[in-house]
Each structure stands twice: as C-alpha cells, then as structure tokens.
Amino acid sequence: MSSFTKIDTKVVRDELRVSATVEEEGTGVSLSQTKRIEISYIIGKLAFVEPPKIYEQGTNLEGRVKAVHYNDTPIPHMPLYLFEGDVWSARSLQNLTTDTDGFATFSFSTDTFTGDIDLS
C-alpha cells in the first residue's frame, strides 16, 4: 500500500485491476475474468445517530454517537472527545467511550451553547 500512497495522486488512480485466467487440466478449456477493486483510505467512521433536529436553549441535549471500522463493524471501547465551537477555539464538552456495540451516549446543557458540536 505504501508504494501506491507515496506516488503523486494525479499519476495513479485509487483502484486495482486484477485479471486471472484459469485452464481446466486436460481439456484446454479456459476462463478469464477481470475485477476492479477501489482502494479506500477510510479506516473508520464516526457519526451522530438520530441527532435532535431542534433544541431549546437552557435544556439538556442528549444524543448518541456510533464508531465503526471501514467494514461497518462496531469499534468497542474507543475513546471519543465531544467538542463545541470552531476547530481552532473548541471547548471540550465530554470524554466518551463506546460500548461493545460501538455506541456512546452523551448529554450536555445548552445554557452556554454557542456553536457547532464536533467529534474526534
């Protein structure tokens, strides 16, 4: 993989093409097939699960986060960090850990809520 990722991205595509031909022994009958495999750099995903569409200032906002590997299997016991605000001036809200199914539940007060919520 490192051989492909070190090359200028404009030179190669993020895919592999695999071709194979098999021949039945003794008959001379052969079968060829080609398969295209896309290379993904995604090793996992974090997502808010059914986030509330609205909230009232001063109430508690509750929600869930799911962490999965590249193949959508849960990531258990993963530490997550919930932040509020812009990337450069984010304020830490909570430290979370996913359960065995890859979910983490959070709740925080919106009394001083002023911006976006982000995960890392």
Short mmCIF file of N, CA, C and O in Angstrom, two decimals:
data_model
loop_
_atom_site.label_atom_id
_atom_site.label_comp_id
_atom_site.label_asym_id
_atom_site.label_seq_id
_atom_site.Cartn_x
_atom_site.Cartn_y
_atom_site.Cartn_z
N MET A 1 0.81 -1.20 0.00
CA MET A 1 0.00 0.00 0.00
C MET A 1 0.86 1.26 0.00
O MET A 1 0.53 2.21 -0.67
N SER A 2 1.94 1.26 0.78
CA SER A 2 2.75 2.47 0.86
C SER A 2 3.35 2.85 -0.49
O SER A 2 3.57 4.01 -0.77
N SER A 3 3.58 1.87 -1.36
CA SER A 3 4.10 2.17 -2.69
C SER A 3 3.12 3.00 -3.49
O SER A 3 3.49 3.86 -4.26
N PHE A 4 1.81 2.74 -3.30
CA PHE A 4 0.79 3.47 -4.04
C PHE A 4 0.53 4.85 -3.44
O PHE A 4 0.28 5.80 -4.15
N THR A 5 0.58 4.96 -2.11
CA THR A 5 0.23 6.23 -1.48
C THR A 5 1.34 7.26 -1.58
O THR A 5 1.07 8.44 -1.41
N LYS A 6 2.57 6.86 -1.86
CA LYS A 6 3.68 7.81 -1.98
C LYS A 6 3.75 8.45 -3.36
O LYS A 6 4.43 9.42 -3.57
N ILE A 7 3.04 7.90 -4.33
CA ILE A 7 3.06 8.40 -5.70
C ILE A 7 2.11 9.60 -5.81
O ILE A 7 1.09 9.66 -5.15
N ASP A 8 2.46 10.55 -6.66
CA ASP A 8 1.61 11.71 -6.91
C ASP A 8 0.21 11.23 -7.28
O ASP A 8 0.03 10.39 -8.16
N THR A 9 -0.81 11.79 -6.61
CA THR A 9 -2.19 11.33 -6.80
C THR A 9 -2.71 11.56 -8.22
O THR A 9 -3.68 10.94 -8.62
N LYS A 10 -2.09 12.43 -8.97
CA LYS A 10 -2.54 12.69 -10.34
C LYS A 10 -2.02 11.64 -11.32
O LYS A 10 -2.47 11.54 -12.43
N VAL A 11 -1.04 10.85 -10.88
CA VAL A 11 -0.41 9.87 -11.75
C VAL A 11 -1.17 8.55 -11.75
O VAL A 11 -1.32 7.90 -12.78
N VAL A 12 -1.65 8.11 -10.59
CA VAL A 12 -2.33 6.82 -10.48
C VAL A 12 -3.75 7.00 -9.97
O VAL A 12 -4.07 8.00 -9.35
N ARG A 13 -4.58 6.00 -10.24
CA ARG A 13 -5.95 6.00 -9.76
C ARG A 13 -6.02 5.19 -8.47
O ARG A 13 -5.18 4.33 -8.23
N ASP A 14 -7.03 5.43 -7.68
CA ASP A 14 -7.23 4.69 -6.43
C ASP A 14 -7.99 3.40 -6.70
O ASP A 14 -9.09 3.17 -6.18
N GLU A 15 -7.42 2.56 -7.54
CA GLU A 15 -8.04 1.29 -7.86
C GLU A 15 -6.99 0.28 -8.32
O GLU A 15 -5.91 0.65 -8.76
N LEU A 16 -7.35 -0.97 -8.19
CA LEU A 16 -6.53 -2.06 -8.71
C LEU A 16 -7.37 -2.83 -9.71
O LEU A 16 -8.57 -3.03 -9.51
N ARG A 17 -6.75 -3.26 -10.79
CA ARG A 17 -7.43 -4.13 -11.75
C ARG A 17 -6.72 -5.47 -11.71
O ARG A 17 -5.53 -5.56 -11.97
N VAL A 18 -7.48 -6.49 -11.38
CA VAL A 18 -6.93 -7.84 -11.26
C VAL A 18 -7.51 -8.70 -12.37
O VAL A 18 -8.73 -8.75 -12.55
N SER A 19 -6.65 -9.34 -13.13
CA SER A 19 -7.08 -10.24 -14.20
C SER A 19 -6.51 -11.63 -13.93
O SER A 19 -5.37 -11.77 -13.50
N ALA A 20 -7.34 -12.64 -14.18
CA ALA A 20 -6.88 -14.02 -13.99
C ALA A 20 -7.47 -14.90 -15.07
O ALA A 20 -8.59 -14.67 -15.55
N THR A 21 -6.70 -15.90 -15.47
CA THR A 21 -7.16 -16.90 -16.42
C THR A 21 -6.89 -18.27 -15.81
O THR A 21 -5.77 -18.53 -15.34
N VAL A 22 -7.90 -19.12 -15.80
CA VAL A 22 -7.73 -20.50 -15.31
C VAL A 22 -8.03 -21.45 -16.47
O VAL A 22 -8.90 -21.18 -17.30
N GLU A 23 -7.29 -22.54 -16.50
CA GLU A 23 -7.49 -23.53 -17.56
C GLU A 23 -7.75 -24.89 -16.92
O GLU A 23 -7.03 -25.31 -16.02
N GLU A 24 -8.81 -25.52 -17.39
CA GLU A 24 -9.13 -26.86 -16.89
C GLU A 24 -8.11 -27.85 -17.44
O GLU A 24 -7.87 -27.93 -18.65
N GLU A 25 -7.51 -28.58 -16.51
CA GLU A 25 -6.43 -29.50 -16.88
C GLU A 25 -6.94 -30.60 -17.81
O GLU A 25 -7.98 -31.20 -17.59
N GLY A 26 -6.23 -30.79 -18.88
CA GLY A 26 -6.54 -31.87 -19.80
C GLY A 26 -7.54 -31.53 -20.89
O GLY A 26 -7.63 -32.22 -21.89
N THR A 27 -8.33 -30.46 -20.71
CA THR A 27 -9.35 -30.14 -21.71
C THR A 27 -8.96 -28.93 -22.56
O THR A 27 -9.49 -28.75 -23.64
N GLY A 28 -8.10 -28.08 -22.01
CA GLY A 28 -7.73 -26.88 -22.74
C GLY A 28 -8.78 -25.78 -22.62
O GLY A 28 -8.63 -24.70 -23.18
N VAL A 29 -9.87 -26.03 -21.89
CA VAL A 29 -10.92 -25.01 -21.70
C VAL A 29 -10.43 -24.02 -20.65
O VAL A 29 -10.00 -24.40 -19.56
N SER A 30 -10.49 -22.74 -21.00
CA SER A 30 -10.04 -21.72 -20.05
C SER A 30 -11.13 -20.67 -19.85
O SER A 30 -12.01 -20.48 -20.68
N LEU A 31 -11.02 -19.98 -18.74
CA LEU A 31 -11.97 -18.93 -18.37
C LEU A 31 -11.16 -17.75 -17.85
O LEU A 31 -10.28 -17.91 -17.00
N SER A 32 -11.44 -16.57 -18.37
CA SER A 32 -10.76 -15.35 -17.93
C SER A 32 -11.75 -14.42 -17.27
O SER A 32 -12.93 -14.37 -17.64
N GLN A 33 -11.26 -13.68 -16.28
CA GLN A 33 -12.11 -12.70 -15.61
C GLN A 33 -11.24 -11.55 -15.11
O GLN A 33 -10.09 -11.74 -14.71
N THR A 34 -11.81 -10.35 -15.16
CA THR A 34 -11.13 -9.15 -14.66
C THR A 34 -12.02 -8.51 -13.61
O THR A 34 -13.23 -8.45 -13.76
N LYS A 35 -11.40 -8.00 -12.55
CA LYS A 35 -12.14 -7.36 -11.46
C LYS A 35 -11.46 -6.04 -11.12
O LYS A 35 -10.23 -5.95 -11.08
N ARG A 36 -12.26 -5.00 -10.92
CA ARG A 36 -11.75 -3.69 -10.50
C ARG A 36 -12.03 -3.53 -9.02
O ARG A 36 -13.15 -3.70 -8.56
N ILE A 37 -10.99 -3.21 -8.24
CA ILE A 37 -11.12 -3.04 -6.80
C ILE A 37 -10.73 -1.61 -6.45
O ILE A 37 -9.62 -1.17 -6.76
N GLU A 38 -11.66 -0.86 -5.84
CA GLU A 38 -11.36 0.50 -5.44
C GLU A 38 -10.60 0.50 -4.13
O GLU A 38 -10.92 -0.26 -3.21
N ILE A 39 -9.57 1.35 -4.03
CA ILE A 39 -8.79 1.49 -2.81
C ILE A 39 -9.39 2.64 -2.00
O ILE A 39 -9.59 3.73 -2.51
N SER A 40 -9.68 2.36 -0.75
CA SER A 40 -10.25 3.37 0.13
C SER A 40 -9.25 3.68 1.24
O SER A 40 -8.55 2.80 1.74
N TYR A 41 -9.20 4.93 1.62
CA TYR A 41 -8.32 5.34 2.71
C TYR A 41 -9.10 5.50 4.01
O TYR A 41 -8.57 5.97 5.01
N ILE A 42 -10.36 5.12 4.00
CA ILE A 42 -11.20 5.21 5.18
C ILE A 42 -10.94 4.01 6.07
O ILE A 42 -11.09 2.87 5.64
N ILE A 43 -10.53 4.26 7.31
CA ILE A 43 -10.29 3.15 8.24
C ILE A 43 -11.39 3.05 9.28
O ILE A 43 -11.48 2.08 10.00
N GLY A 44 -12.23 4.05 9.34
CA GLY A 44 -13.34 4.03 10.28
C GLY A 44 -14.22 5.26 10.10
O GLY A 44 -13.85 6.19 9.37
N LYS A 45 -15.38 5.24 10.76
CA LYS A 45 -16.31 6.36 10.65
C LYS A 45 -16.92 6.67 12.02
O LYS A 45 -17.17 5.76 12.81
N LEU A 46 -17.16 7.95 12.25
CA LEU A 46 -17.90 8.41 13.42
C LEU A 46 -19.13 9.12 12.92
O LEU A 46 -19.06 9.88 11.96
N ALA A 47 -20.27 8.88 13.58
CA ALA A 47 -21.49 9.54 13.14
C ALA A 47 -22.42 9.77 14.32
O ALA A 47 -22.52 8.92 15.22
N PHE A 48 -23.10 10.91 14.30
CA PHE A 48 -24.18 11.14 15.26
C PHE A 48 -25.35 10.28 14.81
O PHE A 48 -25.69 10.25 13.62
N VAL A 49 -25.99 9.59 15.74
CA VAL A 49 -27.11 8.71 15.44
C VAL A 49 -28.40 9.42 15.83
O VAL A 49 -28.57 9.81 16.98
N GLU A 50 -29.28 9.62 14.85
CA GLU A 50 -30.56 10.27 15.05
C GLU A 50 -30.43 11.54 15.91
O GLU A 50 -31.01 11.64 16.98
N PRO A 51 -29.66 12.51 15.43
CA PRO A 51 -29.47 13.74 16.22
C PRO A 51 -30.77 14.52 16.32
O PRO A 51 -31.60 14.48 15.41
N PRO A 52 -30.99 15.21 17.43
CA PRO A 52 -32.20 16.02 17.55
C PRO A 52 -32.21 17.12 16.50
O PRO A 52 -31.17 17.72 16.22
N LYS A 53 -33.34 17.36 15.91
CA LYS A 53 -33.45 18.39 14.87
C LYS A 53 -33.52 19.79 15.47
O LYS A 53 -33.07 20.76 14.87
N ILE A 54 -34.11 19.89 16.65
CA ILE A 54 -34.20 21.19 17.34
C ILE A 54 -33.91 20.98 18.82
O ILE A 54 -33.99 19.87 19.34
N TYR A 55 -33.56 22.06 19.48
CA TYR A 55 -33.37 22.04 20.92
C TYR A 55 -33.73 23.41 21.45
O TYR A 55 -33.76 24.40 20.72
N GLU A 56 -34.04 23.47 22.74
CA GLU A 56 -34.34 24.74 23.38
C GLU A 56 -33.15 25.17 24.22
O GLU A 56 -32.58 24.35 24.94
N GLN A 57 -32.80 26.45 24.10
CA GLN A 57 -31.69 26.99 24.90
C GLN A 57 -31.98 26.74 26.37
O GLN A 57 -33.10 26.96 26.84
N GLY A 58 -30.99 26.24 27.11
CA GLY A 58 -31.15 26.01 28.54
C GLY A 58 -31.58 24.60 28.91
O GLY A 58 -31.66 24.27 30.08
N THR A 59 -31.88 23.75 27.92
CA THR A 59 -32.26 22.37 28.21
C THR A 59 -31.05 21.46 28.00
O THR A 59 -30.03 21.87 27.46
N ASN A 60 -31.19 20.22 28.40
CA ASN A 60 -30.14 19.24 28.15
C ASN A 60 -30.33 18.64 26.77
O ASN A 60 -31.44 18.27 26.39
N LEU A 61 -29.25 18.55 26.04
CA LEU A 61 -29.26 17.93 24.72
C LEU A 61 -28.66 16.54 24.86
O LEU A 61 -27.55 16.38 25.38
N GLU A 62 -29.41 15.54 24.44
CA GLU A 62 -28.96 14.16 24.56
C GLU A 62 -28.82 13.54 23.18
O GLU A 62 -29.57 13.88 22.27
N GLY A 63 -27.87 12.65 23.04
CA GLY A 63 -27.68 12.01 21.74
C GLY A 63 -26.77 10.80 21.84
O GLY A 63 -26.27 10.46 22.92
N ARG A 64 -26.55 10.19 20.68
CA ARG A 64 -25.67 9.03 20.60
C ARG A 64 -24.73 9.19 19.42
O ARG A 64 -25.05 9.83 18.43
N VAL A 65 -23.58 8.56 19.55
CA VAL A 65 -22.56 8.55 18.51
C VAL A 65 -22.23 7.09 18.24
O VAL A 65 -22.24 6.27 19.15
N LYS A 66 -21.95 6.77 16.96
CA LYS A 66 -21.55 5.41 16.63
C LYS A 66 -20.19 5.45 15.94
O LYS A 66 -19.95 6.27 15.06
N ALA A 67 -19.32 4.51 16.36
CA ALA A 67 -17.99 4.37 15.75
C ALA A 67 -17.91 3.00 15.10
O ALA A 67 -18.21 1.98 15.73
N VAL A 68 -17.54 2.98 13.80
CA VAL A 68 -17.43 1.72 13.07
C VAL A 68 -16.12 1.68 12.29
O VAL A 68 -15.58 2.71 11.92
N HIS A 69 -15.62 0.46 12.08
CA HIS A 69 -14.46 0.24 11.23
C HIS A 69 -14.85 0.45 9.76
O HIS A 69 -16.03 0.63 9.44
N TYR A 70 -13.88 0.38 8.86
CA TYR A 70 -14.11 0.56 7.42
C TYR A 70 -15.16 -0.41 6.87
O TYR A 70 -15.85 -0.10 5.91
N ASN A 71 -15.33 -1.57 7.51
CA ASN A 71 -16.29 -2.58 7.03
C ASN A 71 -17.60 -2.55 7.81
O ASN A 71 -18.36 -3.50 7.79
N ASP A 72 -17.87 -1.45 8.50
CA ASP A 72 -19.09 -1.20 9.27
C ASP A 72 -19.26 -2.09 10.49
O ASP A 72 -20.36 -2.21 11.02
N THR A 73 -18.19 -2.73 10.97
CA THR A 73 -18.29 -3.45 12.24
C THR A 73 -18.01 -2.46 13.36
O THR A 73 -17.20 -1.54 13.21
N PRO A 74 -18.69 -2.61 14.51
CA PRO A 74 -18.53 -1.65 15.60
C PRO A 74 -17.12 -1.61 16.16
O PRO A 74 -16.41 -2.61 16.15
N ILE A 75 -16.74 -0.43 16.66
CA ILE A 75 -15.46 -0.26 17.35
C ILE A 75 -15.77 -0.15 18.84
O ILE A 75 -16.22 0.89 19.31
N PRO A 76 -15.56 -1.23 19.59
CA PRO A 76 -15.87 -1.19 21.03
C PRO A 76 -14.77 -0.49 21.82
O PRO A 76 -13.60 -0.49 21.42
N HIS A 77 -15.16 0.12 22.93
CA HIS A 77 -14.23 0.71 23.91
C HIS A 77 -13.31 1.76 23.31
O HIS A 77 -12.16 1.90 23.72
N MET A 78 -13.80 2.50 22.35
CA MET A 78 -12.99 3.56 21.71
C MET A 78 -13.22 4.88 22.45
O MET A 78 -14.35 5.31 22.65
N PRO A 79 -12.14 5.56 22.83
CA PRO A 79 -12.30 6.87 23.45
C PRO A 79 -12.69 7.91 22.39
O PRO A 79 -12.11 7.94 21.30
N LEU A 80 -13.68 8.73 22.70
CA LEU A 80 -14.14 9.81 21.83
C LEU A 80 -14.17 11.10 22.62
O LEU A 80 -14.35 11.09 23.84
N TYR A 81 -14.02 12.22 21.93
CA TYR A 81 -13.99 13.52 22.58
C TYR A 81 -15.01 14.42 21.90
O TYR A 81 -14.94 14.63 20.69
N LEU A 82 -15.93 14.96 22.68
CA LEU A 82 -17.01 15.82 22.17
C LEU A 82 -16.62 17.27 22.43
O LEU A 82 -16.29 17.64 23.56
N PHE A 83 -16.63 18.08 21.37
CA PHE A 83 -16.24 19.48 21.45
C PHE A 83 -17.35 20.39 20.97
O PHE A 83 -18.17 20.00 20.14
N GLU A 84 -17.33 21.63 21.45
CA GLU A 84 -18.23 22.67 20.97
C GLU A 84 -17.39 23.80 20.41
O GLU A 84 -16.34 24.12 20.96
N GLY A 85 -17.86 24.41 19.30
CA GLY A 85 -17.20 25.59 18.76
C GLY A 85 -16.37 25.31 17.53
O GLY A 85 -16.37 24.22 16.99
N ASP A 86 -15.65 26.35 17.11
CA ASP A 86 -14.80 26.26 15.93
C ASP A 86 -13.59 25.38 16.22
O ASP A 86 -13.16 25.24 17.37
N VAL A 87 -13.01 24.85 15.17
CA VAL A 87 -11.88 23.93 15.31
C VAL A 87 -10.74 24.56 16.11
O VAL A 87 -10.16 23.93 17.00
N TRP A 88 -10.42 25.80 15.83
CA TRP A 88 -9.25 26.42 16.46
C TRP A 88 -9.53 26.91 17.87
O TRP A 88 -8.60 27.18 18.63
N SER A 89 -10.79 27.05 18.24
CA SER A 89 -11.11 27.52 19.59
C SER A 89 -12.16 26.63 20.25
O SER A 89 -13.02 27.11 20.98
N ALA A 90 -12.08 25.33 19.99
CA ALA A 90 -13.08 24.40 20.50
C ALA A 90 -12.97 24.25 22.02
O ALA A 90 -11.90 24.34 22.60
N ARG A 91 -14.13 24.04 22.62
CA ARG A 91 -14.22 23.82 24.07
C ARG A 91 -14.65 22.37 24.29
O ARG A 91 -15.65 21.92 23.73
N SER A 92 -13.89 21.67 25.12
CA SER A 92 -14.20 20.26 25.39
C SER A 92 -15.48 20.16 26.20
O SER A 92 -15.64 20.84 27.22
N LEU A 93 -16.41 19.31 25.73
CA LEU A 93 -17.66 19.09 26.45
C LEU A 93 -17.62 17.81 27.27
O LEU A 93 -18.01 17.79 28.43
N GLN A 94 -17.19 16.72 26.64
CA GLN A 94 -17.19 15.42 27.33
C GLN A 94 -16.17 14.48 26.71
O GLN A 94 -15.89 14.55 25.53
N ASN A 95 -15.67 13.59 27.55
CA ASN A 95 -14.89 12.45 27.09
C ASN A 95 -15.83 11.26 27.13
O ASN A 95 -16.48 11.01 28.15
N LEU A 96 -15.92 10.52 26.02
CA LEU A 96 -16.83 9.39 25.92
C LEU A 96 -16.05 8.13 25.59
O LEU A 96 -14.92 8.21 25.12
N THR A 97 -16.67 6.99 25.82
CA THR A 97 -16.10 5.70 25.41
C THR A 97 -17.23 4.87 24.82
O THR A 97 -18.31 4.78 25.41
N THR A 98 -16.99 4.28 23.67
CA THR A 98 -18.03 3.47 23.03
C THR A 98 -18.23 2.16 23.80
O THR A 98 -17.31 1.63 24.43
N ASP A 99 -19.46 1.64 23.73
CA ASP A 99 -19.77 0.36 24.35
C ASP A 99 -19.37 -0.77 23.40
O ASP A 99 -18.74 -0.53 22.37
N THR A 100 -19.74 -1.99 23.72
CA THR A 100 -19.35 -3.14 22.89
C THR A 100 -19.96 -3.10 21.50
O THR A 100 -19.46 -3.75 20.58
N ASP A 101 -21.05 -2.32 21.31
CA ASP A 101 -21.69 -2.20 20.00
C ASP A 101 -21.22 -0.96 19.24
O ASP A 101 -21.78 -0.61 18.20
N GLY A 102 -20.23 -0.23 19.78
CA GLY A 102 -19.68 0.94 19.11
C GLY A 102 -20.45 2.23 19.36
O GLY A 102 -20.19 3.23 18.71
N PHE A 103 -21.39 2.23 20.32
CA PHE A 103 -22.19 3.42 20.62
C PHE A 103 -21.68 4.12 21.87
O PHE A 103 -21.21 3.47 22.82
N ALA A 104 -21.80 5.44 21.89
CA ALA A 104 -21.53 6.25 23.08
C ALA A 104 -22.68 7.25 23.22
O ALA A 104 -23.12 7.84 22.23
N THR A 105 -23.16 7.41 24.42
CA THR A 105 -24.27 8.32 24.70
C THR A 105 -23.72 9.57 25.38
O THR A 105 -22.83 9.49 26.21
N PHE A 106 -24.28 10.74 25.01
CA PHE A 106 -23.84 11.98 25.64
C PHE A 106 -25.04 12.81 26.03
O PHE A 106 -26.15 12.64 25.52
N SER A 107 -24.81 13.72 26.94
CA SER A 107 -25.83 14.67 27.38
C SER A 107 -25.09 15.90 27.90
O SER A 107 -24.12 15.76 28.65
N PHE A 108 -25.54 17.09 27.49
CA PHE A 108 -24.93 18.31 28.00
C PHE A 108 -25.95 19.43 27.99
O PHE A 108 -26.94 19.40 27.27
N SER A 109 -25.70 20.41 28.83
CA SER A 109 -26.60 21.56 28.95
C SER A 109 -26.35 22.54 27.81
O SER A 109 -25.20 22.77 27.43
N THR A 110 -27.42 23.12 27.31
CA THR A 110 -27.30 24.11 26.24
C THR A 110 -27.35 25.54 26.78
O THR A 110 -27.54 26.48 26.04
N ASP A 111 -27.15 25.69 28.11
CA ASP A 111 -27.17 27.03 28.72
C ASP A 111 -26.20 27.98 28.04
O ASP A 111 -26.53 29.13 27.77
N THR A 112 -25.00 27.51 27.76
CA THR A 112 -23.97 28.36 27.17
C THR A 112 -23.62 27.94 25.76
O THR A 112 -22.56 28.28 25.26
N PHE A 113 -24.50 27.21 25.13
CA PHE A 113 -24.25 26.67 23.79
C PHE A 113 -24.17 27.81 22.78
O PHE A 113 -25.05 28.64 22.68
N THR A 114 -23.06 27.82 21.98
CA THR A 114 -22.88 28.93 21.04
C THR A 114 -22.46 28.48 19.64
O THR A 114 -22.27 29.30 18.77
N GLY A 115 -22.27 27.15 19.43
CA GLY A 115 -21.76 26.79 18.12
C GLY A 115 -21.99 25.34 17.77
O GLY A 115 -22.86 24.68 18.31
N ASP A 116 -21.17 24.88 16.84
CA ASP A 116 -21.27 23.50 16.35
C ASP A 116 -20.72 22.50 17.36
O ASP A 116 -19.86 22.83 18.16
N ILE A 117 -21.16 21.25 17.22
CA ILE A 117 -20.65 20.15 18.03
C ILE A 117 -19.83 19.26 17.11
O ILE A 117 -20.26 18.90 16.02
N ASP A 118 -18.62 18.89 17.53
CA ASP A 118 -17.73 18.07 16.73
C ASP A 118 -17.22 16.89 17.55
O ASP A 118 -17.12 16.97 18.77
N LEU A 119 -16.87 15.83 16.84
CA LEU A 119 -16.28 14.64 17.45
C LEU A 119 -14.85 14.47 16.97
O LEU A 119 -14.53 14.82 15.84
N SER A 120 -14.05 13.90 17.82
CA SER A 120 -12.71 13.49 17.36
C SER A 120 -12.26 12.31 18.19
O SER A 120 -12.83 11.96 19.17
#
